[in-house]
Tab-separated table of C-alpha atoms in Angstrom:
chain	number	residue	atom	x	y	z
A	1	MET	CA	-0.134	0.015	-0.054
A	2	ILE	CA	2.949	2.203	1.173
A	3	LEU	CA	4.593	1.759	-1.957
A	4	LYS	CA	1.765	2.414	-4.323
A	5	LYS	CA	0.819	5.534	-2.354
A	6	LEU	CA	4.474	6.643	-3.027
A	7	PHE	CA	4.568	5.983	-6.989
A	8	ARG	CA	0.972	7.839	-7.631
A	9	PRO	CA	1.049	9.875	-10.277
A	10	ILE	CA	1.204	13.746	-9.733
A	11	ASP	CA	1.502	16.759	-11.659
A	12	ILE	CA	5.049	17.932	-12.250
A	13	ALA	CA	4.265	21.677	-12.210
A	14	PRO	CA	5.519	21.900	-8.705
A	15	LEU	CA	8.478	20.062	-9.408
A	16	VAL	CA	9.536	22.554	-12.197
A	17	PHE	CA	8.681	25.520	-9.714
A	18	PHE	CA	10.899	24.313	-7.336
A	19	ARG	CA	13.739	23.700	-10.079
A	20	VAL	CA	13.522	27.227	-11.522
A	21	VAL	CA	12.342	29.527	-8.226
A	22	VAL	CA	14.765	27.164	-5.697
A	23	GLY	CA	17.135	26.770	-8.351
A	24	GLY	CA	17.420	30.407	-8.724
A	25	LEU	CA	17.683	31.535	-4.938
A	26	ILE	CA	20.537	29.198	-4.835
A	27	THR	CA	22.810	30.905	-7.586
A	28	ILE	CA	22.077	33.735	-6.086
A	29	GLU	CA	23.183	32.822	-2.965
A	30	LEU	CA	26.198	31.297	-4.217
A	31	ALA	CA	26.944	33.842	-6.361
A	32	GLY	CA	26.607	36.230	-3.340
A	33	GLU	CA	29.110	34.060	-1.459
A	34	ILE	CA	31.760	35.563	-4.552
A	35	ILE	CA	31.091	39.152	-4.389
A	36	THR	CA	30.807	38.989	-0.430
A	37	ASP	CA	33.493	38.537	1.951
A	38	TYR	CA	32.074	34.825	2.672
A	39	GLY	CA	35.114	33.206	1.178
A	40	ALA	CA	37.610	35.391	3.437
A	41	ASP	CA	38.523	32.869	5.677
A	42	TYR	CA	38.965	30.238	2.923
A	43	PHE	CA	41.549	32.414	1.095
A	44	HIS	CA	43.550	34.587	4.073
A	45	THR	CA	44.796	32.480	6.814
A	46	ASP	CA	47.078	28.907	6.721
A	47	PHE	CA	44.498	27.295	9.128
A	48	HIS	CA	41.299	26.364	8.888
A	49	PHE	CA	38.453	25.044	11.396
A	50	SER	CA	37.278	21.303	9.869
A	51	TYR	CA	34.419	19.096	10.969
A	52	LEU	CA	34.733	16.299	13.119
A	53	PHE	CA	35.624	12.996	10.587
A	54	PHE	CA	36.450	15.871	7.202
A	55	GLU	CA	40.295	17.190	8.901
A	56	TRP	CA	41.417	15.713	5.464
A	57	LEU	CA	39.071	17.794	3.389
A	58	LYS	CA	40.989	21.340	2.843
A	59	PRO	CA	40.731	24.444	0.983
A	60	TRP	CA	42.198	24.849	-2.069
A	61	PRO	CA	45.184	27.342	-2.773
A	62	SER	CA	43.362	30.980	-3.374
A	63	PHE	CA	43.024	30.546	-7.458
A	64	TRP	CA	41.385	27.717	-7.579
A	65	MET	CA	39.233	28.535	-4.680
A	66	HIS	CA	37.675	31.050	-6.667
A	67	LEU	CA	37.227	28.942	-9.515
A	68	HIS	CA	35.553	26.319	-7.444
A	69	PHE	CA	32.518	28.940	-6.401
A	70	ALA	CA	32.011	30.357	-9.443
A	71	PHE	CA	31.659	26.277	-10.520
A	72	ASN	CA	29.265	26.337	-7.600
A	73	VAL	CA	27.244	29.069	-9.577
A	74	LEU	CA	27.284	27.447	-13.428
A	75	MET	CA	25.821	24.031	-11.996
A	76	ALA	CA	23.279	25.532	-10.181
A	77	LEU	CA	22.780	27.784	-13.140
A	78	PHE	CA	22.791	24.821	-15.400
A	79	VAL	CA	19.738	23.104	-12.730
A	80	THR	CA	17.555	26.003	-12.685
A	81	LEU	CA	17.864	26.036	-16.344
A	82	GLY	CA	17.142	21.947	-16.552
A	83	LEU	CA	20.406	21.800	-18.532
A	84	TYR	CA	22.366	18.306	-18.528
A	85	TYR	CA	20.436	18.402	-15.282
A	86	ARG	CA	21.570	15.009	-13.696
A	87	ALA	CA	25.109	15.695	-14.198
A	88	SER	CA	24.683	19.514	-13.182
A	89	ALA	CA	22.365	18.378	-9.563
A	90	LEU	CA	25.244	15.553	-8.608
A	91	LEU	CA	28.165	18.091	-9.328
A	92	LEU	CA	26.351	21.167	-7.464
A	93	CYS	CA	25.782	18.810	-4.587
A	94	LEU	CA	29.551	17.401	-4.827
A	95	GLY	CA	30.451	21.589	-4.998
A	96	THR	CA	28.548	23.212	-2.325
A	97	THR	CA	29.173	20.139	0.302
A	98	SER	CA	32.921	19.989	-0.396
A	99	ALA	CA	33.123	23.636	-0.014
A	100	PHE	CA	30.807	23.805	2.776
A	101	LEU	CA	33.078	21.411	4.731
A	102	MET	CA	36.399	22.862	4.333
A	103	GLU	CA	35.748	25.972	6.638
A	104	LYS	CA	33.713	25.351	10.168
A	105	SER	CA	34.169	29.198	11.116
A	106	VAL	CA	31.705	29.661	8.172
A	107	TYR	CA	28.533	27.433	8.724
A	108	ILE	CA	25.350	28.624	8.260
A	109	ASN	CA	21.907	26.393	8.597
A	110	HIS	CA	20.884	27.435	5.199
A	111	THR	CA	24.137	26.818	3.683
A	112	TYR	CA	24.045	23.122	4.892
A	113	LEU	CA	20.203	22.961	3.859
A	114	TYR	CA	21.189	24.164	0.373
A	115	CYS	CA	23.668	21.018	0.300
A	116	LEU	CA	20.613	18.670	1.407
A	117	THR	CA	18.807	20.453	-1.292
A	118	ALA	CA	20.985	19.734	-4.426
A	119	PHE	CA	21.490	16.329	-3.133
A	120	LEU	CA	17.708	15.573	-3.245
A	121	MET	CA	17.767	17.268	-6.908
A	122	ILE	CA	19.939	14.701	-8.058
A	123	PHE	CA	16.927	12.334	-7.589
A	124	ILE	CA	14.101	14.113	-8.636
A	125	PRO	CA	12.895	14.333	-12.297
A	126	ALA	CA	12.328	18.183	-12.532
A	127	HIS	CA	13.752	18.845	-15.586
A	128	LYS	CA	11.516	16.564	-17.640
A	129	ALA	CA	9.273	19.767	-18.649
A	130	TRP	CA	9.995	23.324	-19.699
A	131	SER	CA	13.614	22.728	-19.798
A	132	LEU	CA	17.041	23.123	-21.867
A	133	ASP	CA	17.072	19.372	-21.251
A	134	VAL	CA	13.519	18.947	-23.235
A	135	ARG	CA	14.154	21.330	-25.825
A	136	ARG	CA	17.857	19.149	-26.652
A	137	LYS	CA	15.828	15.975	-26.040
A	138	PRO	CA	12.346	16.505	-26.735
A	139	ARG	CA	11.665	12.326	-25.790
A	140	LEU	CA	12.136	13.247	-22.060
A	141	GLU	CA	9.236	15.393	-21.573
A	142	GLN	CA	6.721	14.210	-19.347
A	143	SER	CA	3.564	15.885	-17.774
A	144	SER	CA	3.456	13.888	-14.297
A	145	VAL	CA	6.423	12.004	-11.894
A	146	PRO	CA	5.473	9.670	-8.679
A	147	ALA	CA	4.709	11.375	-5.714
A	148	TRP	CA	7.660	10.761	-3.662
A	149	THR	CA	9.239	13.220	-5.203
A	150	LEU	CA	7.113	16.207	-3.945
A	151	TRP	CA	6.481	14.408	-0.429
A	152	ILE	CA	10.691	14.394	-0.170
A	153	LEU	CA	10.966	17.867	-0.466
A	154	LEU	CA	7.812	18.480	1.973
A	155	PHE	CA	9.428	15.892	4.461
A	156	GLN	CA	12.519	18.451	4.199
A	157	ILE	CA	11.409	21.550	4.865
A	158	SER	CA	9.091	20.237	7.430
A	159	VAL	CA	11.819	18.919	9.612
A	160	VAL	CA	13.557	22.317	9.019
A	161	TYR	CA	10.216	23.758	10.570
A	162	ILE	CA	9.508	21.124	13.159
A	163	PHE	CA	12.938	21.210	15.050
A	164	ALA	CA	13.675	24.772	14.744
A	165	GLY	CA	10.692	24.772	16.966
A	166	LEU	CA	11.248	22.087	19.441
A	167	ALA	CA	14.843	24.067	19.628
A	168	LYS	CA	13.261	27.402	21.034
A	169	LEU	CA	11.208	25.771	23.985
A	170	ASN	CA	14.014	27.310	26.337
A	171	PRO	CA	13.324	29.437	28.687
A	172	ASP	CA	15.506	32.117	27.600
A	173	TRP	CA	13.645	32.169	24.431
A	174	PHE	CA	10.150	32.332	26.199
A	175	ARG	CA	11.957	35.057	28.118
A	176	GLY	CA	12.486	36.826	24.956
A	177	THR	CA	16.122	37.211	25.876
A	178	PRO	CA	18.022	36.474	22.442
A	179	LEU	CA	15.349	39.057	20.443
A	180	ASN	CA	15.976	41.432	23.425
A	181	ILE	CA	19.555	42.286	22.388
A	182	TRP	CA	18.696	41.609	18.749
A	183	LEU	CA	15.880	44.120	18.038
A	184	PRO	CA	17.192	47.038	20.080
A	185	ALA	CA	20.404	46.765	18.107
A	186	ARG	CA	18.315	47.486	14.875
A	187	SER	CA	16.176	50.690	16.256
A	188	HIS	CA	17.741	52.737	14.086
A	189	TYR	CA	16.829	51.013	11.064
A	190	PHE	CA	14.351	53.278	8.267
A	191	ILE	CA	10.440	53.392	9.409
A	192	ILE	CA	10.734	49.925	11.430
A	193	GLY	CA	13.237	51.086	13.501
A	194	PRO	CA	10.738	52.518	16.461
A	195	LEU	CA	8.479	49.664	16.397
A	196	LEU	CA	12.014	47.250	16.774
A	197	ALA	CA	12.972	49.133	19.629
A	198	GLN	CA	9.568	48.500	21.372
A	199	PRO	CA	9.915	46.521	24.622
A	200	TRP	CA	7.014	44.118	23.885
A	201	LEU	CA	7.712	42.967	20.807
A	202	PRO	CA	10.616	40.560	21.666
A	203	TYR	CA	8.340	38.788	23.534
A	204	VAL	CA	5.393	38.676	21.167
A	205	MET	CA	7.994	37.491	18.367
A	206	SER	CA	9.651	35.245	20.451
A	207	TRP	CA	6.068	33.226	21.372
A	208	GLY	CA	5.079	33.523	17.643
A	209	GLY	CA	8.049	32.345	16.191
A	210	ALA	CA	7.538	28.970	18.482
A	211	ALA	CA	3.901	28.628	17.872
A	212	PHE	CA	5.149	29.355	14.058
A	213	ASP	CA	7.591	26.785	13.628
A	214	LEU	CA	5.385	24.269	15.237
A	215	LEU	CA	2.112	25.114	13.798
A	216	VAL	CA	2.977	25.503	9.891
A	217	VAL	CA	3.234	22.021	8.786
A	218	PRO	CA	0.303	20.345	10.435
A	219	LEU	CA	-1.959	23.695	9.672
A	220	MET	CA	-0.164	23.477	5.613
A	221	LEU	CA	-1.039	20.165	4.876
A	222	TRP	CA	-5.259	20.905	6.697
A	223	ARG	CA	-6.610	22.230	3.196
A	224	PHE	CA	-9.044	24.053	5.190
A	225	THR	CA	-6.308	26.263	7.176
A	226	ARG	CA	-3.518	26.370	3.630
A	227	ARG	CA	-4.281	29.736	2.423
A	228	TRP	CA	-4.053	31.649	5.754
A	229	THR	CA	-1.465	29.888	6.917
A	230	PHE	CA	0.618	30.390	3.829
A	231	PHE	CA	0.018	34.603	4.503
A	232	ILE	CA	0.991	34.124	7.767
A	233	ALA	CA	4.443	32.538	6.274
A	234	LEU	CA	4.542	34.499	3.881
A	235	THR	CA	4.452	37.504	6.778
A	236	PHE	CA	6.820	35.593	8.747
A	237	HIS	CA	9.457	35.136	6.534
A	238	PHE	CA	9.248	38.941	4.849
A	239	THR	CA	9.534	40.277	8.069
A	240	ASN	CA	12.967	38.187	9.008
A	241	VAL	CA	14.289	40.071	5.620
A	242	CYS	CA	13.536	43.692	7.004
A	243	ILE	CA	15.274	42.804	10.054
A	244	PHE	CA	17.876	39.988	9.733
A	245	GLY	CA	18.207	39.655	5.891
A	246	ILE	CA	19.389	35.978	6.363
A	247	GLY	CA	20.138	36.321	2.603
A	248	THR	CA	17.902	34.150	-0.085
A	249	PHE	CA	16.868	31.537	2.995
A	250	PRO	CA	13.915	33.763	3.697
A	251	TRP	CA	12.442	33.249	0.362
A	252	TYR	CA	13.877	29.871	-0.228
A	253	SER	CA	11.206	29.109	2.681
A	254	MET	CA	8.534	30.968	0.838
A	255	ALA	CA	8.886	28.698	-2.109
A	256	MET	CA	9.541	25.825	-0.414
A	257	THR	CA	6.503	26.170	1.777
A	258	ALA	CA	4.600	26.806	-1.067
A	259	LEU	CA	4.901	23.165	-2.460
A	260	PHE	CA	1.871	22.203	0.371
A	261	PHE	CA	-0.426	23.104	-2.497
A	262	PRO	CA	-2.429	20.722	-4.636
A	263	PRO	CA	-0.031	20.019	-7.258
A	264	HIS	CA	-2.358	21.336	-10.602
A	265	SER	CA	-2.398	24.349	-8.721
A	266	PHE	CA	0.721	25.455	-9.895
A	267	ARG	CA	0.019	25.880	-13.242
A	268	LYS	CA	-2.151	28.602	-12.424
A	269	LEU	CA	0.972	30.557	-12.221
A	270	PRO	CA	1.979	33.193	-14.446
A	271	LEU	CA	5.635	31.734	-14.366
A	272	LEU	CA	4.371	28.177	-15.743
A	273	ARG	CA	1.028	29.557	-17.377
A	274	LYS	CA	0.707	27.638	-20.636
A	275	LYS	CA	4.712	26.037	-20.514
A	276	LEU	CA	3.925	22.822	-19.460
A	277	PRO	CA	2.433	19.667	-21.754
A	278	ALA	CA	-0.972	18.819	-20.521
A	279	TYR	CA	-1.290	16.695	-17.868
A	280	VAL	CA	-1.570	12.838	-18.701
A	281	PRO	CA	-0.907	10.472	-15.623
A	282	LEU	CA	1.286	7.993	-15.994
A	283	ASN	CA	1.203	4.527	-14.573
A	284	PHE	CA	4.685	4.217	-12.704
A	285	ASN	CA	3.672	1.557	-10.174
A	286	LYS	CA	3.757	-0.708	-13.386
A	287	LEU	CA	6.387	1.520	-15.584
A	288	LEU	CA	9.154	0.125	-13.185
A	289	GLN	CA	10.050	-2.740	-11.759
A	290	PRO	CA	9.391	-4.093	-7.841
A	291	ALA	CA	13.075	-4.425	-6.967
A	292	ALA	CA	13.082	-0.380	-8.400
A	293	LYS	CA	10.507	0.508	-6.115
A	294	LYS	CA	12.092	-1.082	-3.212
A	295	ALA	CA	14.904	0.361	-3.757
A	296	ILE	CA	13.712	3.554	-3.821
A	297	ALA	CA	11.967	2.981	-1.227
A	298	VAL	CA	14.764	2.249	1.559
A	299	PHE	CA	16.418	4.753	0.339
A	300	LEU	CA	14.392	7.764	1.452
A	301	ALA	CA	13.460	5.325	4.623
A	302	LEU	CA	17.117	5.976	5.278
A	303	TYR	CA	17.641	9.475	4.140
A	304	MET	CA	14.247	10.513	6.191
A	305	LEU	CA	15.625	8.697	9.309
A	306	VAL	CA	19.225	10.179	9.191
A	307	GLN	CA	17.381	13.721	8.781
A	308	ILE	CA	15.479	13.058	11.865
A	309	ALA	CA	18.075	11.008	14.009
A	310	VAL	CA	20.769	14.140	13.243
A	311	PRO	CA	18.905	16.712	15.352
A	312	LEU	CA	17.864	14.601	17.769
A	313	ARG	CA	21.293	13.651	19.135
A	314	GLN	CA	21.540	16.913	20.980
A	315	TYR	CA	18.369	15.538	23.339
A	316	THR	CA	20.735	12.425	24.187
A	317	TYR	CA	23.400	15.027	25.490
A	318	ALA	CA	23.530	16.506	29.028
A	319	GLY	CA	23.815	20.124	29.308
A	320	ASN	CA	22.504	23.248	27.330
A	321	SER	CA	23.358	22.778	23.805
A	322	SER	CA	23.509	26.295	23.066
A	323	TRP	CA	26.177	26.687	25.500
A	324	THR	CA	27.739	23.149	25.525
A	325	GLU	CA	27.444	23.512	20.967
A	326	ALA	CA	27.064	19.925	21.346
A	327	GLY	CA	24.520	19.020	18.904
A	328	HIS	CA	23.593	22.229	18.178
A	329	ASN	CA	25.380	22.167	14.227
A	330	PHE	CA	23.022	19.986	11.747
A	331	SER	CA	19.766	20.483	14.350
A	332	TRP	CA	18.467	23.940	13.300
A	333	HIS	CA	19.078	26.184	15.985
A	334	MET	CA	18.363	29.234	14.155
A	335	MET	CA	18.881	32.272	15.505
A	336	LEU	CA	18.642	30.751	18.715
A	337	ARG	CA	21.120	32.088	21.284
A	338	SER	CA	23.555	35.413	21.400
A	339	LYS	CA	27.099	34.303	22.049
A	340	ARG	CA	29.223	37.545	21.843
A	341	GLY	CA	31.847	39.679	23.304
A	342	GLY	CA	34.084	37.680	25.715
A	343	SER	CA	37.392	36.589	24.861
A	344	ILE	CA	39.789	33.645	24.490
A	345	TYR	CA	43.473	33.695	24.960
A	346	TYR	CA	45.576	30.157	25.681
A	347	ARG	CA	48.177	29.604	28.091
A	348	VAL	CA	50.999	27.218	26.706
A	349	VAL	CA	53.176	25.788	29.183
A	350	ASP	CA	57.308	23.792	28.284
A	351	PRO	CA	57.022	21.164	31.397
A	352	ALA	CA	60.433	20.374	30.446
A	353	SER	CA	61.824	24.338	31.054
A	354	GLY	CA	58.982	25.608	32.822
A	355	GLU	CA	58.980	28.032	30.351
A	356	GLU	CA	55.311	29.832	30.089
A	357	TRP	CA	53.462	32.036	27.196
A	358	GLN	CA	49.982	33.569	26.678
A	359	VAL	CA	48.979	33.453	23.487
A	360	ASP	CA	46.322	35.629	21.000
A	361	PRO	CA	44.524	33.087	19.098
A	362	ARG	CA	44.598	36.140	16.089
A	363	ASN	CA	48.144	35.534	15.791
A	364	TYR	CA	46.521	32.310	13.737
A	365	ILE	CA	43.273	32.999	12.705
A	366	THR	CA	41.151	35.690	10.557
A	367	PRO	CA	38.677	37.832	13.023
A	368	HIS	CA	36.228	36.217	11.619
A	369	GLN	CA	37.413	33.059	12.420
A	370	TYR	CA	38.329	34.361	15.973
A	371	ARG	CA	34.580	35.751	16.482
A	372	SER	CA	33.329	32.157	15.276
A	373	MET	CA	35.237	30.222	17.708
A	374	THR	CA	34.676	32.063	20.521
A	375	GLY	CA	31.955	30.033	22.704
A	376	LYS	CA	32.100	26.720	20.670
A	377	PRO	CA	34.305	24.352	22.477
A	378	ASP	CA	35.444	21.601	19.253
A	379	MET	CA	36.525	24.823	17.937
A	380	ILE	CA	38.649	25.879	20.472
A	381	LEU	CA	39.869	22.660	21.079
A	382	GLU	CA	41.288	22.021	17.266
A	383	LEU	CA	43.288	25.373	17.480
A	384	ALA	CA	44.690	24.135	20.986
A	385	HIS	CA	46.130	21.003	18.787
A	386	HIS	CA	47.240	23.190	16.071
A	387	ILE	CA	49.063	25.557	18.716
A	388	ARG	CA	50.623	22.377	20.345
A	389	ASP	CA	52.033	20.964	16.961
A	390	LYS	CA	53.511	24.170	15.967
A	391	TYR	CA	55.510	24.809	18.947
A	392	ALA	CA	56.393	21.125	18.523
A	393	ARG	CA	57.350	22.420	15.451
A	394	ASP	CA	60.112	24.749	16.948
A	395	GLY	CA	61.427	22.136	19.207
A	396	TYR	CA	59.016	22.177	21.875
A	397	GLU	CA	57.930	18.548	22.380
A	398	GLY	CA	55.152	18.059	24.628
A	399	VAL	CA	53.868	21.222	25.556
A	400	GLU	CA	50.501	21.606	27.348
A	401	VAL	CA	47.983	23.985	26.018
A	402	TYR	CA	45.224	25.542	28.289
A	403	ALA	CA	42.313	27.842	26.984
A	404	HIS	CA	40.688	30.479	28.723
A	405	CYS	CA	37.677	31.476	27.313
A	406	SER	CA	34.534	33.824	28.367
A	407	VAL	CA	31.974	34.808	26.886
A	408	GLU	CA	28.728	36.855	27.105
A	409	PHE	CA	25.297	34.251	26.461
A	410	ASN	CA	22.073	35.639	26.064
A	411	GLY	CA	23.027	39.126	27.511
A	412	ARG	CA	24.179	37.380	30.577
A	413	PRO	CA	27.601	38.815	31.945
A	414	ASN	CA	31.053	37.096	30.945
A	415	LEU	CA	30.640	33.427	32.013
A	416	LEU	CA	33.691	31.307	31.768
A	417	LEU	CA	33.535	28.478	29.529
A	418	THR	CA	36.433	26.702	29.659
A	419	ASP	CA	37.894	24.661	32.723
A	420	THR	CA	41.487	26.755	32.598
A	421	THR	CA	43.400	23.661	34.641
A	422	VAL	CA	42.325	21.191	31.582
A	423	ASN	CA	45.305	20.431	29.118
A	424	LEU	CA	43.671	20.524	26.248
A	425	SER	CA	46.773	19.191	23.936
A	426	GLN	CA	46.092	15.642	25.625
A	427	GLU	CA	42.191	16.044	24.969
A	428	SER	CA	40.713	14.290	21.734
A	429	ARG	CA	38.278	15.699	19.349
A	430	ARG	CA	34.528	13.774	19.616
A	431	LEU	CA	30.819	13.908	19.271
A	432	GLY	CA	28.985	15.433	22.020
A	433	PRO	CA	29.868	17.446	25.106
A	434	TYR	CA	33.171	17.906	26.425
A	435	SER	CA	34.156	17.365	30.342
A	436	TRP	CA	36.192	20.573	29.902
A	437	VAL	CA	33.134	22.424	29.426
A	438	LEU	CA	32.305	24.269	32.456
A	439	PRO	CA	28.321	23.518	33.744
A	440	PHE	CA	25.705	26.405	32.650
A	441	GLU	CA	23.636	26.956	35.549
A	442	GLU	CA	19.977	27.427	34.834
A	443	ASP	CA	18.863	30.850	35.967
């Protein structure tokens, strides 16, 4: 029964909409990475923060890294146009994911989401109508696709919404603490500035944001509430554009949320009107072999399991993940907490000679990397290892490295994050919280 529903034919229109609009937004986002300072930490430092298990993946030399970014833009454009779509989607996924994994300090949730989207594009036949591939090979054209090709996209955006909502269920968020920091700082904005300075607004936006994230999916699934919910979604995301910017992500979210509407309704959009072939449902349950259908079902189940398990891991760790950072990345914690100010320095001790040095991390990394690592234990530990190895190369074998990191967490006065008595040169990187991270005492 499940297999039959997965391969039920639906109109291809929403997939064409997805390819053109979402593909176009990813193209714009990647082009923006070239013309802004996004890539600065790839080009202007000898040390790069890495993800656990991907320490071997390093940025190219400057020229080739620029070429890598330009290649990603070209592949995204090819996907949008539906030109050599399958190969372009594969290369886009490889190009964006490898660039993403090369430098941990530039982690952004929506960059990770775009990597996942590029991965899904490989398997979704969004090029089989109104594409350059169809113009090249008219035999490719079809007006219907299996239902799973749309459902997996709906699943992906649902995971983002739901886990973003669950992450907001914490005391600081309901007290409006992060937004009490961010909104008044934007009170100078044209027109909306006075509104952002209102003391009640952080509470309204905090509670409203949590409710929106948790309810938008079920309300979009129910046809009686879909239109009003979509209007609220447009308002919510456009508000984020006006206040926070966040690149193309709000527009991406609007486009993905629109996919909850019935597939045939996308034919009414000016973008697609009279550009698609007449709808002819294909019997995919008969066209595909049972083994192929089972393989697709297993792939979908595994993908969904991973997408649920990765954000859930944070709940298996002790402590506040916004403080310890354990399970924070890849869990859709979007603008959830404020870590700013504070400072970090290392104390290096040579047990053999008794010599001691105080080391400023900025001797090794860029200002952006410094801001990014402050308050993030895994990055603090990785740089400690780098400093240890640097002193070893200079003839000081077996040095001890201690970190002193304090940070303003959600507006609180500077709190000490690290146990300054623990020798980080002997600590190993791993998943989960580190024992040398001091506990956060809830108010």
